[in-house]
């Protein structure tokens, strides 16, 4: 994998809207300002890309505008990192504009940059994985950096600092607390704290009492499955297949799969159905281990746990459950393609190599 360099204070970072255009809506203006101030406080210079604020309707109608912003961010040598504004559900529509653009592909290969986001951003990550560039399943602008509390959540700050070359992480940090998702993102909520709960379960071992290693690959379960089934958009599987975005079966060999469920909080039967899609594809029989993110708001916690065990159905495969990544809060960062070691005895996930060039 082609690795980016870590950030330094004074570096420019781009904010892009590759899925939903909600960042450009008037009701998100206060979060835009909060997020910009937070990035500046971290020592970074935020660059809001030209189309990122054009709003939901315009960006839905013009996926090419979204793609233009990503290309421009890669073509600009002064920009060292790229932060997704938020997820959505149709970033796959950018693929024809990017995967057929030789200038963009050349820029990715020759000028790799830190790229972070989660949820629908899974598809962008898989695109970069196909192009051979490491990216990060991690915090985004609206959900994390523009947090409405007085300060960044401590765990979030630690994750964001992990993108700086002098604060590189060596493992997935544990968390003492988990936080509920907000129901009010309006300006009235500025300065209010998220409801938090003591993390009483911690990381759980579902199977495989041993160590195992492999390279990270995965994402949001709904995004992965929609790319195969077309459950949300009928044309998505065809586009995904055309550009070979979903990893081939043999590419799952010896990987460490990471999975998490979205803010839609699927009912247990839907979770089972999606996991069966991956099982039928042959993913679980090929990987060396599985990391499962905490469900948002801890919903269906025990039901999900039972279904993961039932569908994976391999007592020898190391599977860790309830890790802090994805749609649950707080969020760690997971570098695609980096080798990690799962230790089920210590309930730990350690990075075996630097994720920076």
Short mmCIF file of C-alpha atoms in Angstrom, two decimals:
data_model
loop_
_atom_site.label_atom_id
_atom_site.label_comp_id
_atom_site.label_asym_id
_atom_site.label_seq_id
_atom_site.Cartn_x
_atom_site.Cartn_y
_atom_site.Cartn_z
CA UNK A 1 0.00 0.00 0.00
CA UNK A 2 1.11 3.56 -0.72
CA UNK A 3 1.22 5.39 2.61
CA UNK A 4 0.68 9.10 3.21
CA UNK A 5 2.89 11.24 5.41
CA UNK A 6 1.63 12.33 8.80
CA UNK A 7 0.27 15.81 9.38
CA UNK A 8 2.21 18.66 10.94
CA UNK A 9 0.98 21.90 12.44
CA UNK A 10 0.52 24.48 9.74
CA UNK A 11 -0.61 21.94 7.14
CA UNK A 12 -3.73 22.49 5.04
CA UNK A 13 -6.53 19.93 5.17
CA UNK A 14 -9.46 19.82 2.75
CA UNK A 15 -13.07 19.23 3.75
CA UNK A 16 -15.08 17.45 1.04
CA UNK A 17 -18.73 16.45 0.67
CA UNK A 18 -18.52 13.15 -1.22
CA UNK A 19 -21.90 11.78 -0.13
CA UNK A 20 -24.56 13.96 1.47
CA UNK A 21 -24.38 17.70 0.90
CA UNK A 22 -25.76 18.55 4.34
CA UNK A 23 -22.66 20.58 5.27
CA UNK A 24 -23.86 23.28 2.87
CA UNK A 25 -27.32 23.65 4.38
CA UNK A 26 -28.08 26.74 6.47
CA UNK A 27 -29.06 24.61 9.47
CA UNK A 28 -25.48 23.26 9.60
CA UNK A 29 -23.77 26.67 9.44
CA UNK A 30 -22.96 26.70 13.15
CA UNK A 31 -21.32 23.28 12.91
CA UNK A 32 -19.26 24.45 9.93
CA UNK A 33 -17.86 27.29 12.02
CA UNK A 34 -17.25 25.07 15.06
CA UNK A 35 -15.44 22.51 12.92
CA UNK A 36 -13.21 25.12 11.28
CA UNK A 37 -12.25 26.54 14.68
CA UNK A 38 -11.46 23.06 15.99
CA UNK A 39 -9.17 22.29 13.06
CA UNK A 40 -7.39 25.60 13.60
CA UNK A 41 -7.01 24.76 17.30
CA UNK A 42 -5.29 21.53 16.24
CA UNK A 43 -2.84 23.65 14.28
CA UNK A 44 -4.32 22.91 10.85
CA UNK A 45 -5.59 25.20 8.11
CA UNK A 46 -9.07 24.11 6.95
CA UNK A 47 -9.82 24.41 3.24
CA UNK A 48 -13.51 23.97 2.43
CA UNK A 49 -13.54 22.71 -1.14
CA UNK A 50 -15.53 24.74 -3.72
CA UNK A 51 -18.50 22.39 -4.06
CA UNK A 52 -18.65 21.14 -0.48
CA UNK A 53 -21.21 23.76 0.57
CA UNK A 54 -23.58 23.56 -2.40
CA UNK A 55 -26.20 21.70 -0.39
CA UNK A 56 -28.09 18.44 -0.48
CA UNK A 57 -30.14 18.94 -3.65
CA UNK A 58 -27.32 20.29 -5.82
CA UNK A 59 -24.81 17.63 -4.84
CA UNK A 60 -27.38 14.89 -5.27
CA UNK A 61 -27.95 16.08 -8.84
CA UNK A 62 -24.25 16.58 -9.55
CA UNK A 63 -22.00 13.76 -8.36
CA UNK A 64 -19.38 15.11 -10.76
CA UNK A 65 -19.07 18.22 -8.56
CA UNK A 66 -18.27 16.03 -5.58
CA UNK A 67 -15.68 14.14 -7.63
CA UNK A 68 -14.12 17.42 -8.80
CA UNK A 69 -13.50 18.46 -5.20
CA UNK A 70 -11.73 15.21 -4.36
CA UNK A 71 -9.58 15.43 -7.48
CA UNK A 72 -8.71 19.07 -6.80
CA UNK A 73 -7.70 18.21 -3.23
CA UNK A 74 -5.31 15.55 -4.54
CA UNK A 75 -3.94 17.80 -7.27
CA UNK A 76 -3.17 20.64 -4.85
CA UNK A 77 0.30 19.96 -3.38
CA UNK A 78 -0.34 22.31 -0.45
CA UNK A 79 -3.19 20.11 0.85
CA UNK A 80 -1.88 17.28 3.03
CA UNK A 81 -5.08 15.70 4.34
CA UNK A 82 -8.70 15.22 3.29
CA UNK A 83 -11.62 15.00 5.72
CA UNK A 84 -15.06 13.82 4.64
CA UNK A 85 -17.86 16.12 5.81
CA UNK A 86 -20.21 13.23 6.55
CA UNK A 87 -21.49 10.01 5.01
CA UNK A 88 -24.66 9.49 3.00
CA UNK A 89 -25.70 6.70 0.65
CA UNK A 90 -24.64 7.36 -2.95
CA UNK A 91 -20.92 8.10 -3.10
CA UNK A 92 -20.62 5.17 -5.53
CA UNK A 93 -21.88 7.62 -8.18
CA UNK A 94 -18.48 9.35 -8.09
CA UNK A 95 -16.65 6.26 -9.33
CA UNK A 96 -17.04 6.81 -13.11
CA UNK A 97 -15.66 10.35 -12.77
CA UNK A 98 -12.67 9.27 -10.69
CA UNK A 99 -11.74 5.79 -11.90
CA UNK A 100 -11.64 6.93 -15.53
CA UNK A 101 -9.60 10.04 -14.78
CA UNK A 102 -5.90 9.32 -15.32
CA UNK A 103 -4.86 12.61 -13.73
CA UNK A 104 -6.68 11.71 -10.53
CA UNK A 105 -5.24 8.19 -10.44
CA UNK A 106 -1.73 9.53 -11.06
CA UNK A 107 -2.17 12.01 -8.20
CA UNK A 108 -3.31 9.27 -5.82
CA UNK A 109 -0.32 7.12 -6.72
CA UNK A 110 2.25 9.90 -6.54
CA UNK A 111 0.87 12.29 -3.93
CA UNK A 112 -0.91 10.16 -1.31
CA UNK A 113 -2.72 12.08 1.42
CA UNK A 114 -4.44 11.26 4.67
CA UNK A 115 -8.10 10.56 3.88
CA UNK A 116 -10.57 10.00 6.72
CA UNK A 117 -14.27 9.27 7.08
CA UNK A 118 -16.71 6.45 7.79
CA UNK A 119 -20.16 5.10 6.84
CA UNK A 120 -20.88 5.53 3.09
CA UNK A 121 -17.27 6.66 2.84
CA UNK A 122 -16.56 2.90 2.90
CA UNK A 123 -16.94 2.99 -0.89
CA UNK A 124 -14.36 5.77 -1.21
CA UNK A 125 -12.01 3.75 0.98
CA UNK A 126 -12.46 0.65 -1.17
CA UNK A 127 -11.72 2.77 -4.24
CA UNK A 128 -8.45 3.93 -2.68
CA UNK A 129 -7.70 0.35 -1.66
CA UNK A 130 -8.14 -0.71 -5.28
CA UNK A 131 -5.78 2.09 -6.31
CA UNK A 132 -3.27 0.93 -3.71
CA UNK A 133 -3.42 3.90 -1.32
CA UNK A 134 -3.90 3.51 2.42
CA UNK A 135 -6.81 5.50 3.88
CA UNK A 136 -8.40 5.72 7.32
CA UNK A 137 -11.78 4.53 8.53
CA UNK A 138 -12.11 7.20 11.18
CA UNK A 139 -13.55 10.54 12.30
CA UNK A 140 -15.31 12.90 9.91
CA UNK A 141 -15.98 16.63 10.03
CA UNK A 142 -19.61 16.94 11.14
CA UNK A 143 -19.87 13.91 13.41
CA UNK A 144 -16.59 14.42 15.27
CA UNK A 145 -14.68 17.63 14.65
CA UNK A 146 -17.82 19.81 14.77
CA UNK A 147 -19.02 18.19 18.02
CA UNK A 148 -21.38 20.64 19.77
CA UNK A 149 -19.94 20.21 23.27
CA UNK A 150 -17.55 22.86 24.57
CA UNK A 151 -14.57 20.65 23.79
CA UNK A 152 -13.73 17.74 21.53
CA UNK A 153 -14.44 14.43 23.19
CA UNK A 154 -11.12 13.31 24.73
CA UNK A 155 -11.07 10.06 22.74
CA UNK A 156 -11.89 11.94 19.52
CA UNK A 157 -9.02 14.34 20.15
CA UNK A 158 -6.68 11.41 20.66
CA UNK A 159 -7.86 9.85 17.38
CA UNK A 160 -7.40 13.11 15.47
CA UNK A 161 -3.94 13.60 16.96
CA UNK A 162 -3.15 10.14 15.60
CA UNK A 163 -3.04 11.71 12.13
CA UNK A 164 -0.04 13.81 13.15
CA UNK A 165 3.38 12.32 12.50
CA UNK A 166 4.50 12.86 16.11
CA UNK A 167 1.41 11.23 17.67
CA UNK A 168 1.10 8.05 15.61
CA UNK A 169 -0.91 5.36 17.39
CA UNK A 170 0.38 1.82 17.90
CA UNK A 171 -2.91 0.17 18.87
CA UNK A 172 -6.64 0.75 19.14
CA UNK A 173 -7.01 2.59 22.46
CA UNK A 174 -9.62 1.34 24.90
CA UNK A 175 -12.35 3.73 26.05
CA UNK A 176 -13.86 4.15 29.49
CA UNK A 177 -17.05 5.76 28.20
CA UNK A 178 -19.44 5.51 25.29
CA UNK A 179 -21.72 8.33 24.16
CA UNK A 180 -25.26 8.43 22.84
CA UNK A 181 -25.87 9.92 19.42
CA UNK A 182 -27.36 13.38 19.57
CA UNK A 183 -30.98 13.98 18.62
CA UNK A 184 -30.56 17.77 18.46
CA UNK A 185 -27.84 19.19 16.23
CA UNK A 186 -29.30 22.70 16.13
CA UNK A 187 -27.54 25.82 17.36
CA UNK A 188 -29.58 25.52 20.57
CA UNK A 189 -27.48 22.47 21.44
CA UNK A 190 -24.16 24.33 21.29
CA UNK A 191 -22.31 23.83 24.55
CA UNK A 192 -24.38 20.85 25.68
CA UNK A 193 -22.67 17.61 26.56
CA UNK A 194 -23.50 14.26 25.01
CA UNK A 195 -25.09 11.71 27.31
CA UNK A 196 -22.36 9.31 28.30
CA UNK A 197 -22.30 5.84 29.83
CA UNK A 198 -19.61 3.79 31.49
CA UNK A 199 -18.34 1.12 29.07
CA UNK A 200 -19.24 -1.83 31.25
CA UNK A 201 -18.80 -4.51 28.60
CA UNK A 202 -15.44 -3.52 27.18
CA UNK A 203 -14.06 -5.50 24.25
CA UNK A 204 -15.58 -8.98 24.17
CA UNK A 205 -14.13 -12.14 22.66
CA UNK A 206 -16.74 -14.04 20.65
CA UNK A 207 -14.44 -16.84 19.47
CA UNK A 208 -10.86 -17.89 18.77
CA UNK A 209 -8.74 -17.86 21.90
CA UNK A 210 -5.43 -17.11 20.19
CA UNK A 211 -3.36 -14.46 18.46
CA UNK A 212 -3.71 -13.76 14.76
CA UNK A 213 -2.42 -11.18 12.32
CA UNK A 214 -3.52 -9.76 9.00
CA UNK A 215 -4.13 -6.58 7.06
CA UNK A 216 -7.20 -4.44 7.81
CA UNK A 217 -10.07 -4.43 5.32
CA UNK A 218 -13.76 -3.74 5.83
CA UNK A 219 -16.16 -0.89 6.59
CA UNK A 220 -19.83 -0.20 7.19
CA UNK A 221 -21.85 -3.39 6.81
CA UNK A 222 -24.75 -1.73 4.97
CA UNK A 223 -22.38 -0.08 2.49
CA UNK A 224 -20.53 -3.31 1.82
CA UNK A 225 -23.71 -5.30 1.28
CA UNK A 226 -25.50 -2.65 -0.79
CA UNK A 227 -22.54 -2.68 -3.18
CA UNK A 228 -23.18 -6.38 -3.80
CA UNK A 229 -26.98 -6.54 -3.69
CA UNK A 230 -28.20 -3.18 -4.99
CA UNK A 231 -30.70 -3.08 -2.14
CA UNK A 232 -30.62 0.72 -2.07
CA UNK A 233 -29.70 1.60 -5.67
CA UNK A 234 -30.19 -0.93 -8.47
CA UNK A 235 -27.26 0.32 -10.52
CA UNK A 236 -24.73 0.23 -7.69
CA UNK A 237 -23.52 -3.39 -8.09
CA UNK A 238 -22.91 -2.85 -11.81
CA UNK A 239 -20.77 0.23 -11.16
CA UNK A 240 -18.95 -1.45 -8.28
CA UNK A 241 -18.19 -4.44 -10.50
CA UNK A 242 -17.12 -2.33 -13.48
CA UNK A 243 -14.37 -0.66 -11.48
CA UNK A 244 -13.57 -3.73 -9.34
CA UNK A 245 -14.22 -1.78 -6.13
CA UNK A 246 -15.43 -4.61 -3.90
CA UNK A 247 -12.41 -6.80 -3.06
CA UNK A 248 -12.17 -10.03 -5.04
CA UNK A 249 -12.73 -13.21 -3.07
CA UNK A 250 -9.04 -14.05 -2.90
CA UNK A 251 -8.25 -10.53 -1.68
CA UNK A 252 -10.00 -11.39 1.59
CA UNK A 253 -7.48 -14.16 2.23
CA UNK A 254 -5.67 -13.67 5.57
CA UNK A 255 -7.20 -10.22 6.14
CA UNK A 256 -8.53 -8.83 9.40
CA UNK A 257 -12.12 -7.91 8.57
CA UNK A 258 -13.68 -4.96 10.40
CA UNK A 259 -17.44 -4.43 10.35
CA UNK A 260 -19.92 -2.04 11.96
CA UNK A 261 -23.58 -1.15 11.55
CA UNK A 262 -24.93 2.27 10.58
CA UNK A 263 -27.14 4.89 12.21
CA UNK A 264 -30.11 3.05 10.71
CA UNK A 265 -29.62 0.53 13.53
CA UNK A 266 -30.84 -2.50 11.55
CA UNK A 267 -33.18 -4.91 13.26
CA UNK A 268 -31.52 -8.24 14.13
CA UNK A 269 -33.03 -10.09 11.17
CA UNK A 270 -31.63 -7.51 8.77
CA UNK A 271 -28.23 -7.86 10.39
CA UNK A 272 -28.39 -11.62 9.86
CA UNK A 273 -29.34 -11.14 6.21
CA UNK A 274 -26.44 -8.77 5.55
CA UNK A 275 -23.94 -11.04 7.28
CA UNK A 276 -25.20 -13.95 5.19
CA UNK A 277 -24.47 -11.89 2.07
CA UNK A 278 -20.82 -11.66 3.13
CA UNK A 279 -20.76 -15.30 4.21
CA UNK A 280 -22.14 -16.46 0.86
CA UNK A 281 -19.45 -14.38 -0.86
CA UNK A 282 -16.87 -16.36 1.10
CA UNK A 283 -15.50 -13.57 3.29
CA UNK A 284 -15.67 -15.24 6.70
CA UNK A 285 -14.03 -18.46 5.52
CA UNK A 286 -11.03 -16.56 4.16
CA UNK A 287 -10.15 -13.94 6.78
CA UNK A 288 -7.78 -14.41 9.73
CA UNK A 289 -9.93 -12.51 12.20
CA UNK A 290 -12.89 -10.16 12.64
CA UNK A 291 -13.27 -6.85 14.50
CA UNK A 292 -16.84 -5.72 15.18
CA UNK A 293 -17.71 -2.15 16.09
CA UNK A 294 -20.02 -1.20 18.92
CA UNK A 295 -23.64 -0.73 17.76
CA UNK A 296 -24.76 2.89 17.88
CA UNK A 297 -26.36 3.72 21.25
CA UNK A 298 -25.65 0.12 22.28
CA UNK A 299 -28.87 -0.90 20.53
CA UNK A 300 -29.54 -4.65 20.07
CA UNK A 301 -26.24 -5.27 21.83
CA UNK A 302 -26.91 -8.85 22.93
CA UNK A 303 -29.01 -9.74 19.88
CA UNK A 304 -26.27 -8.58 17.52
CA UNK A 305 -23.65 -10.47 19.48
CA UNK A 306 -25.62 -13.71 19.17
CA UNK A 307 -26.17 -13.24 15.44
CA UNK A 308 -22.49 -12.53 14.72
CA UNK A 309 -21.56 -15.74 16.54
CA UNK A 310 -24.30 -17.71 14.78
CA UNK A 311 -23.46 -16.57 11.25
CA UNK A 312 -19.66 -16.62 11.51
CA UNK A 313 -19.92 -20.00 13.25
CA UNK A 314 -16.20 -20.70 13.61
CA UNK A 315 -14.90 -21.27 17.13
CA UNK A 316 -11.29 -21.12 15.91
CA UNK A 317 -11.60 -17.70 14.23
CA UNK A 318 -10.60 -14.79 16.51
CA UNK A 319 -13.54 -12.39 16.69
CA UNK A 320 -13.58 -9.28 18.90
CA UNK A 321 -16.84 -7.42 19.57
CA UNK A 322 -17.71 -3.94 20.86
CA UNK A 323 -14.73 -1.98 19.56
CA UNK A 324 -14.92 1.84 19.37
CA UNK A 325 -15.16 2.49 15.64
CA UNK A 326 -17.82 3.36 13.11
CA UNK A 327 -21.19 4.86 13.99
CA UNK A 328 -20.80 4.40 17.73
CA UNK A 329 -19.19 7.21 19.68
CA UNK A 330 -16.28 7.66 20.32
CA UNK A 331 -14.38 6.55 17.23
CA UNK A 332 -10.86 5.29 16.71
CA UNK A 333 -9.04 5.27 13.39
CA UNK A 334 -8.44 2.11 11.35
CA UNK A 335 -5.83 2.28 8.55
CA UNK A 336 -6.79 0.16 5.53
CA UNK A 337 -4.12 -2.32 4.51
CA UNK A 338 -2.01 -2.03 7.67
CA UNK A 339 -1.03 -5.28 9.38
CA UNK A 340 -2.43 -5.68 12.88
CA UNK A 341 -2.32 -8.39 15.52
CA UNK A 342 -5.41 -9.43 17.45
CA UNK A 343 -4.69 -10.84 20.90
CA UNK A 344 -7.87 -12.39 22.29
CA UNK A 345 -6.29 -12.98 25.69
CA UNK A 346 -5.39 -9.31 26.12
CA UNK A 347 -8.43 -8.18 24.09
CA UNK A 348 -6.14 -5.90 22.12
CA UNK A 349 -5.49 -4.86 18.53
CA UNK A 350 -1.95 -3.63 17.85
CA UNK A 351 -0.58 -2.07 14.67
CA UNK A 352 2.46 -4.02 13.46
CA UNK A 353 3.80 -1.26 11.25
CA UNK A 354 3.76 2.48 10.86
CA UNK A 355 0.75 3.77 8.97
CA UNK A 356 2.79 6.75 7.73
CA UNK A 357 5.36 6.82 4.94
#
